[in-house]
Tab-separated table of C-alpha atoms in Angstrom:
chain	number	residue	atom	x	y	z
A	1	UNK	CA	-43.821	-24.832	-44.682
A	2	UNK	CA	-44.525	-21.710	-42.334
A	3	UNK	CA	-43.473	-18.538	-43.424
A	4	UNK	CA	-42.511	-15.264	-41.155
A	5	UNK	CA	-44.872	-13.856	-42.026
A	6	UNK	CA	-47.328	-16.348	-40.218
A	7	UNK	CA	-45.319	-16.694	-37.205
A	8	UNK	CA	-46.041	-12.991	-37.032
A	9	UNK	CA	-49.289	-13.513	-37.504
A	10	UNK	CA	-49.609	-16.185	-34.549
A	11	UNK	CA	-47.654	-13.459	-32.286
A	12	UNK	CA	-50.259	-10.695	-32.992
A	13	UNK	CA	-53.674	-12.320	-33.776
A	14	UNK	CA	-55.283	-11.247	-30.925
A	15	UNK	CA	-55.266	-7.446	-31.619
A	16	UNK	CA	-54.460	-7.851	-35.412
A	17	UNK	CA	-57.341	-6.524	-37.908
A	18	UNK	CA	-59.541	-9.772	-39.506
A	19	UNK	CA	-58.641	-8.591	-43.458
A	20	UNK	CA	-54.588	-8.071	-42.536
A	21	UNK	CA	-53.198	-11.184	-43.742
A	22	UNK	CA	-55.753	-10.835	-46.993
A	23	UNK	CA	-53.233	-12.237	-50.030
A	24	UNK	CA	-53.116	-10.236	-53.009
A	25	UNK	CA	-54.876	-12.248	-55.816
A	26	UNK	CA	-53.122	-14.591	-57.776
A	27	UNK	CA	-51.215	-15.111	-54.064
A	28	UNK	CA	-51.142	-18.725	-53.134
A	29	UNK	CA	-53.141	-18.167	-49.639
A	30	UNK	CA	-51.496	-19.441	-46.188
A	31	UNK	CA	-52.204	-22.678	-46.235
A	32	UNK	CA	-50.815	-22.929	-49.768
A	33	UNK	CA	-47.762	-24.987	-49.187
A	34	UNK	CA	-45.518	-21.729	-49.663
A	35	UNK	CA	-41.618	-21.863	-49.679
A	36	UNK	CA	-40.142	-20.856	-46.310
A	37	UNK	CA	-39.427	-17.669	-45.870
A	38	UNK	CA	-41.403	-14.132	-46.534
A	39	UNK	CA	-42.650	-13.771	-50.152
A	40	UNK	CA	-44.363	-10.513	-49.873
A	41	UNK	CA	-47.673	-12.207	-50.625
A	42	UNK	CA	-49.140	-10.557	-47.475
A	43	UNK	CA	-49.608	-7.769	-45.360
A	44	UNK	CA	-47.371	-8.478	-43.112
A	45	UNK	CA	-45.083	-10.517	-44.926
A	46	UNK	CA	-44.400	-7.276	-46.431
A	47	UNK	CA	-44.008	-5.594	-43.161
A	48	UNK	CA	-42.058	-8.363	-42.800
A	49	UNK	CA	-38.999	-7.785	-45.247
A	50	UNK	CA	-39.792	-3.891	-44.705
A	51	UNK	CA	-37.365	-1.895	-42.288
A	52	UNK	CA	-40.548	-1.924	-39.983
A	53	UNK	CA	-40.094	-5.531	-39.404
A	54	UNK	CA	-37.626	-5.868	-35.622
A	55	UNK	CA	-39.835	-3.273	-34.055
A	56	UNK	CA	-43.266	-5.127	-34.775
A	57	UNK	CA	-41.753	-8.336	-33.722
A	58	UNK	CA	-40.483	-6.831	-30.735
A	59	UNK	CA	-43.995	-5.715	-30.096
A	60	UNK	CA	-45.436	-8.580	-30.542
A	61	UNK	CA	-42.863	-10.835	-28.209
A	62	UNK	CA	-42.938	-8.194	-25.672
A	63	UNK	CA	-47.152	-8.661	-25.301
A	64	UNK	CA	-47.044	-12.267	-25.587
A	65	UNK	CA	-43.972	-12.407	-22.671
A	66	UNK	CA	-45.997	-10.156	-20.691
A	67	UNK	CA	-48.974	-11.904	-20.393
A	68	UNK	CA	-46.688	-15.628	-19.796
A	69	UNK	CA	-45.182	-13.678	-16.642
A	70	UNK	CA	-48.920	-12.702	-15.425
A	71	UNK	CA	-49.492	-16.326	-15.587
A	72	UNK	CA	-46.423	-17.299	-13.849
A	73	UNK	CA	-45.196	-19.395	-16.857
A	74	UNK	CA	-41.351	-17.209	-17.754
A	75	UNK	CA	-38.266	-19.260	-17.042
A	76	UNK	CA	-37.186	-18.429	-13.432
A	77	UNK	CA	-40.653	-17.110	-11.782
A	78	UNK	CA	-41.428	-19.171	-9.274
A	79	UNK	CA	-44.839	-21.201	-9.699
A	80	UNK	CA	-46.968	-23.661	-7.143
A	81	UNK	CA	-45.751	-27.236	-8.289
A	82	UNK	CA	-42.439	-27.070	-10.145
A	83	UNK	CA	-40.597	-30.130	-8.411
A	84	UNK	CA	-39.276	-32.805	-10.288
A	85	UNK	CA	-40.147	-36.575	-9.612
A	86	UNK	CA	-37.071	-38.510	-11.061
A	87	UNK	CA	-36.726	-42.487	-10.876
A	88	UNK	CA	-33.117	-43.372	-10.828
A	89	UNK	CA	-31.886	-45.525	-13.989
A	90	UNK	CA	-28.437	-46.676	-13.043
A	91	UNK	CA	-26.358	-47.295	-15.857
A	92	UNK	CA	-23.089	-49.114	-15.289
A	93	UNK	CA	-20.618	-47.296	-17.628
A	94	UNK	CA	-22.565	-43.546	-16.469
A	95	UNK	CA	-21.768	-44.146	-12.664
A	96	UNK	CA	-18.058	-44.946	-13.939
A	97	UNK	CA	-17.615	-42.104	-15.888
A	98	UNK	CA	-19.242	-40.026	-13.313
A	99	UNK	CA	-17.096	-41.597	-10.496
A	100	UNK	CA	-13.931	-40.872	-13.107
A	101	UNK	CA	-15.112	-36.922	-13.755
A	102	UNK	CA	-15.446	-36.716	-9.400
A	103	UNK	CA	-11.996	-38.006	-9.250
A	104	UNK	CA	-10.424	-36.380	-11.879
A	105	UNK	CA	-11.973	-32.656	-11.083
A	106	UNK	CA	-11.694	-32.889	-7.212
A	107	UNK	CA	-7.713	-34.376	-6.746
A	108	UNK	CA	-5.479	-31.874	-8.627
A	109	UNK	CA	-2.602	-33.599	-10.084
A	110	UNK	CA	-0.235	-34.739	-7.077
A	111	UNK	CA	-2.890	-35.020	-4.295
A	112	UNK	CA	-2.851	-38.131	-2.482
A	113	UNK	CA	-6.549	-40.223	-1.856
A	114	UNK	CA	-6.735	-39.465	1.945
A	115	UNK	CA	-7.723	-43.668	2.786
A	116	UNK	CA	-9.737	-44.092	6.160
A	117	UNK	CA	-10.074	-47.042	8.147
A	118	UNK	CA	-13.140	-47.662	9.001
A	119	UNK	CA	-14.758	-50.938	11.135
A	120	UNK	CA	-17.998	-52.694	12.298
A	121	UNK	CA	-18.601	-55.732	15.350
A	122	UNK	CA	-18.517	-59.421	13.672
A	123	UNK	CA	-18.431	-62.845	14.836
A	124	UNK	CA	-15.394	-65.689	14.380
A	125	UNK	CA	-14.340	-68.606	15.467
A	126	UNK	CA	-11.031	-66.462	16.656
A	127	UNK	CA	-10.966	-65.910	20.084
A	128	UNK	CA	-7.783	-63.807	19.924
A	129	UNK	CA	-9.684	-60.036	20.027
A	130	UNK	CA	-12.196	-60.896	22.585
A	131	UNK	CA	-11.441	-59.785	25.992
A	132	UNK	CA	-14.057	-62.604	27.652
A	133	UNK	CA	-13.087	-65.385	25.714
A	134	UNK	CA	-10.704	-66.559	28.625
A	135	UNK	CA	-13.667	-66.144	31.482
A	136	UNK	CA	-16.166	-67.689	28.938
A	137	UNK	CA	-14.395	-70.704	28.169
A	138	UNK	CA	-13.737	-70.885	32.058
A	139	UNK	CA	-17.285	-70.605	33.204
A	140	UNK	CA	-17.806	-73.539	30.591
A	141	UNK	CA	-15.739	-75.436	31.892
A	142	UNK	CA	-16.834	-75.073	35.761
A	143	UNK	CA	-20.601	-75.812	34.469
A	144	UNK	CA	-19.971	-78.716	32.504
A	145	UNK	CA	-21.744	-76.761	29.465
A	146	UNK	CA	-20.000	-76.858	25.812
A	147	UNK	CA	-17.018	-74.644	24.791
A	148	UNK	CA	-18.185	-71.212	22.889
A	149	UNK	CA	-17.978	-71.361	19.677
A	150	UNK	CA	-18.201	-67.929	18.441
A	151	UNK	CA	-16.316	-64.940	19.582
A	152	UNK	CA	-16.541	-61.039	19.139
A	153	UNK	CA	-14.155	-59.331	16.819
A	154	UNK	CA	-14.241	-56.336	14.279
A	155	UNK	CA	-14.025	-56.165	10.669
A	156	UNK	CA	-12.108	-53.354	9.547
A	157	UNK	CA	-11.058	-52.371	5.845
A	158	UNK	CA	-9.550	-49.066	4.175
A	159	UNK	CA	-11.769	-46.768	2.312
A	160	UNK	CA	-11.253	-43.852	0.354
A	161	UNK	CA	-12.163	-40.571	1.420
A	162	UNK	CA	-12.730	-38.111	-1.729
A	163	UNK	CA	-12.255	-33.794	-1.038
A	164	UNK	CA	-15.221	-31.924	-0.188
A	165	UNK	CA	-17.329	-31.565	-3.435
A	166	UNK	CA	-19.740	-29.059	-4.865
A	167	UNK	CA	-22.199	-30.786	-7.717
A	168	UNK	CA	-24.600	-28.737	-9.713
A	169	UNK	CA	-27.255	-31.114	-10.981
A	170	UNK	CA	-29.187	-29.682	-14.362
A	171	UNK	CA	-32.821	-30.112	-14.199
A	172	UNK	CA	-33.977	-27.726	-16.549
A	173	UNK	CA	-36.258	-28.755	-19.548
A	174	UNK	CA	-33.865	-30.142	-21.537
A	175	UNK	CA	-32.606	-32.558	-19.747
A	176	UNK	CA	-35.816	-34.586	-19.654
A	177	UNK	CA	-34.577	-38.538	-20.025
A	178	UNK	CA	-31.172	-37.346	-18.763
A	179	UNK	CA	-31.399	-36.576	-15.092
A	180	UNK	CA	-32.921	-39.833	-14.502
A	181	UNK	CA	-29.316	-41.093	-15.460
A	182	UNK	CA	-27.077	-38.747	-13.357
A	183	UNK	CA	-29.232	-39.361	-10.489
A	184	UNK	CA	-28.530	-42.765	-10.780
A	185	UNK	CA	-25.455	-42.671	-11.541
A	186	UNK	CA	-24.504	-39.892	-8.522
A	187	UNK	CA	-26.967	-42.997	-5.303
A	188	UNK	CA	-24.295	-45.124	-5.624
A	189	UNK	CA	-21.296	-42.379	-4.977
A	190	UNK	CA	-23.355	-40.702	-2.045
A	191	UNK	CA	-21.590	-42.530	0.483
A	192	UNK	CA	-18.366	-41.698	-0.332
A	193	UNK	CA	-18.520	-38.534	-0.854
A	194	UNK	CA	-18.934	-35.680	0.962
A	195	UNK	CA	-21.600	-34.192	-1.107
A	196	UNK	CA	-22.751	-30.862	-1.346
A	197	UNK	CA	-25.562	-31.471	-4.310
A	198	UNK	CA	-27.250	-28.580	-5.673
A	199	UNK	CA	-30.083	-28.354	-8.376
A	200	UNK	CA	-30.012	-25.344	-11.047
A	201	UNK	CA	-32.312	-24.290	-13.376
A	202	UNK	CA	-32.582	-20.861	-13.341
A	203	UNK	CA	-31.787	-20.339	-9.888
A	204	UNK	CA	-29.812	-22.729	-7.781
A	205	UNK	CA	-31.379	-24.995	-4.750
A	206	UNK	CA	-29.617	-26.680	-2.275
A	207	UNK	CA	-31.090	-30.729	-2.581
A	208	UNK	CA	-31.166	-31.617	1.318
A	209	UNK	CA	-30.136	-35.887	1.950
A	210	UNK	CA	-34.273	-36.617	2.055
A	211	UNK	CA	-35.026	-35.060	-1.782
A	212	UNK	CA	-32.140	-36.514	-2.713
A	213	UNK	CA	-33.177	-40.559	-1.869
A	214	UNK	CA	-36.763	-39.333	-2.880
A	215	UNK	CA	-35.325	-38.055	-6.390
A	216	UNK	CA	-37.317	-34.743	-6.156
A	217	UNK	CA	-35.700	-31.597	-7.555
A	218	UNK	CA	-36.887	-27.879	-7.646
A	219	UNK	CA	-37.051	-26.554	-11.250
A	220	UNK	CA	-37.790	-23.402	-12.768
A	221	UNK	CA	-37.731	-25.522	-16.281
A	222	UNK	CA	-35.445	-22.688	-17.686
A	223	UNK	CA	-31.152	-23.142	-17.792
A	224	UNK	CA	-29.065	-20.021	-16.876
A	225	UNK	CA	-25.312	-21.140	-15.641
A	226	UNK	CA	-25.357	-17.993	-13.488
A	227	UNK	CA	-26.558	-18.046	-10.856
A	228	UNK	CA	-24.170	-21.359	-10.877
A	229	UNK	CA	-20.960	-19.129	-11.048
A	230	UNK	CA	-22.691	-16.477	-8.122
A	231	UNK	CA	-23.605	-19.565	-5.873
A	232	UNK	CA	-20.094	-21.094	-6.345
A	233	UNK	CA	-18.377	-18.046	-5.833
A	234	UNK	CA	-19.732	-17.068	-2.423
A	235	UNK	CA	-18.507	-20.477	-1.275
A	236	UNK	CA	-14.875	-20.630	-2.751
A	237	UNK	CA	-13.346	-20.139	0.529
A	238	UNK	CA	-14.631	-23.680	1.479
A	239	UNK	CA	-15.341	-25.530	-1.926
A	240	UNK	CA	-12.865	-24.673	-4.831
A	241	UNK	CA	-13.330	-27.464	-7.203
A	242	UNK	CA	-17.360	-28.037	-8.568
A	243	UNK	CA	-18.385	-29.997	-10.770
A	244	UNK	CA	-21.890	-29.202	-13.167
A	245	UNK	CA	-23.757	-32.139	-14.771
A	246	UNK	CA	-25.354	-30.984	-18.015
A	247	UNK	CA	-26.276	-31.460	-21.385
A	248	UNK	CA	-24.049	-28.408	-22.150
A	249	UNK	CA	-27.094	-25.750	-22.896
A	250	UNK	CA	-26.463	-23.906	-20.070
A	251	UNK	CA	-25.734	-20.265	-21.974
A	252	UNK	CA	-23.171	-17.598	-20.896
A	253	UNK	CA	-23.088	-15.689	-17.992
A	254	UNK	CA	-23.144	-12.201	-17.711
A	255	UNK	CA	-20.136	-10.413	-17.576
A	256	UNK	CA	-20.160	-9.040	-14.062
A	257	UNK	CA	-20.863	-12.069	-12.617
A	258	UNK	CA	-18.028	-13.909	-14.727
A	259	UNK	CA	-15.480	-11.201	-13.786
A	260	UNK	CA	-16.190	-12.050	-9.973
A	261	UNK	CA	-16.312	-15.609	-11.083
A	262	UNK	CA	-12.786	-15.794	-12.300
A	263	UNK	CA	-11.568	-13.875	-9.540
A	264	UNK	CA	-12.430	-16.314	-7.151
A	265	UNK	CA	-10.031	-18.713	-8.874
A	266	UNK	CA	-12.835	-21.589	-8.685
A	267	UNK	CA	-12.268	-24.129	-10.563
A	268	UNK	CA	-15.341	-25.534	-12.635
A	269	UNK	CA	-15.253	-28.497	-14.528
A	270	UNK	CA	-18.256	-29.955	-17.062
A	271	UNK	CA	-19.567	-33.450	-17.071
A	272	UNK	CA	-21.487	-33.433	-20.219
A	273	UNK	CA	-24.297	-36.302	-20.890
A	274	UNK	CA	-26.054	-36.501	-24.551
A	275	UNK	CA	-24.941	-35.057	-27.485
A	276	UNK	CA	-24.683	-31.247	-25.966
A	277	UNK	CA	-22.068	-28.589	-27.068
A	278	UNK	CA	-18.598	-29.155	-24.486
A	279	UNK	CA	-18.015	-25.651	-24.149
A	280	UNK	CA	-14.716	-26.178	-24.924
A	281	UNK	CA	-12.628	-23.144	-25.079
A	282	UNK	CA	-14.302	-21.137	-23.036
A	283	UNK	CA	-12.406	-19.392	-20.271
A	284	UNK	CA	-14.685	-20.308	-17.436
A	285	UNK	CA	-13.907	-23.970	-17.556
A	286	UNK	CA	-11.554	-25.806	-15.863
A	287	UNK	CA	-12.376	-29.181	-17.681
A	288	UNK	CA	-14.986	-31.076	-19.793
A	289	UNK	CA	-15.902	-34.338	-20.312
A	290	UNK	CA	-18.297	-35.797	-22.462
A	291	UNK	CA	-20.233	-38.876	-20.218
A	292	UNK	CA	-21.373	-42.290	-21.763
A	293	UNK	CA	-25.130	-42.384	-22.123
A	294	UNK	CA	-27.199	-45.463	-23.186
A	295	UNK	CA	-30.252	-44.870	-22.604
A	296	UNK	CA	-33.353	-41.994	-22.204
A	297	UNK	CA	-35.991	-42.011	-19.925
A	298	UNK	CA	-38.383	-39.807	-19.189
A	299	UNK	CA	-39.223	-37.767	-15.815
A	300	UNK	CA	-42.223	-36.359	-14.549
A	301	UNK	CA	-43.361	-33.090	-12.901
């Protein structure tokens, strides 16, 4: 039950006169349990539904967002503190779906899964791959001490090897509860990836391998996707496939910045986790996918 009128009167109380929101009689008064919506049973509810009523909220936003960017509190200006503490919650079905979206977003259709062998020293009872298992036995044998049991070999198995991958982590506001989940979900994928993971907020930093384990993020609290598109588009000649876990508020970018965007031919897909719009039809995106989620959690700053 709060009227215009009142949120008007919030906005401009410090400067407002004491008898301006004085209801005419008969009025019920503000706390009154009024319908929402302006009645005209005020000052400035009046002003309100008047033609006066865009420029004296603009007035009154414009003092209240100047004194929030003296006190360093506006989306995007930088303030002592802003880093994110997250605690992974790994969630089977998220890391899948994530794993999925990498696959599906980074190999075009066609590509081949470049496999790589890779190997580490073990021990068998085989002596066929060690080179001293001849000289050991022999020495053995001269010495009168037991046969060697155990010889060296190598273990070696085939592992894929995913394309070089640009992921834009959300850790604005909204996505309190959620980024717990993606950065669990995205530990377990590290090591097969060749990661490039970068944080945005309103501005868009690079998470070095250390923050990363740690879970600590650098947030501005705000979303704006572009400074996403700008970062991704000075690096298409190396990275032209990203991928941007969100909860899908991310806004529109501005139109310069989206004409540059779409020249760079960058492909960008969505991995969206909670119940967030897909941004589906918009010409910017490659792809979108909504990702399971089970549970919330909550971070802390």
């Amino acid at each position: 039950p709060v009227t215009y009128g009142e949120i008007m009167a919030a906005l401009q109380i410090a400067s407002a006169p004491a008898d301006a929101d004085e209801p005419r009689p008969g009025a019920p008064g503000p706390r009154g349990g009024r319908l929402l919506g302006a009645h005209g049973a005020t000052d400035r509810e009046r002003a309100a539904i008047s033609a006066g009523r865009d420029a004296q909220v603009s007035e009154a936003l414009s003092d209240v967002m100047a004194a929030l960017a003296k006190l360093g509190q506006l989306p995007g200006t930088p303030s002592p503190g802003r880093t994110l503490d997250v605690a992974g919650q790994e969630d089977a079905s998220l890391v899948q779906g994530v794993r999925k979206l990498l696959c599906t977003a980074l190999l075009k259709e066609g590509d081949v899964v470049a496999w790589q062998t890779r190997s580490r020293p073990a021990q068998t009872v085989s002596p066929a791959r060690d080179r001293r298992a001849p000289a050991r036995r022999a020495l053995a044998r001269a010495y009168g001490a037991p046969a060697p049991l155990l010889f060296a070999d190598v273990t070696a198995w085939r592992a894929p090897e995913y394309a070089a991958a640009a992921v834009y982590l959300d850790v604005s506001g909204s996505m309190a509860g959620l980024v717990e989940l993606l950065h669990g979900a995205l530990l377990p994928l590290r090591r097969h990836l060749r990661l490039s993971l970068y944080a945005f907020s309103n501005e868009v930093v690079e998470v070095s391998r250390a923050d990363f384990l740690a879970g600590k993020y650098r947030t501005t609290w705000g979303t704006d996707i572009t400074p996403v598109l700008v970062h991704a588009t000075e690096r298409a000649k190396r990275v032209s496939r990203v991928v941007v876990l969100t909860d899908g508020y991310v806004g529109d970018p501005t139109a310069r910045v989206l004409k540059s965007f779409l020249a760079s031919k960058v492909e960008l897909h969505f991995g969206v986790i909670g119940d967030g719009p897909l941004l589906e039809g918009t010409r910017w995106v490659t792809s979108t996918t909504r990702l399971p989620t089970h549970t919330r959690t909550s971070s802390r700053s």
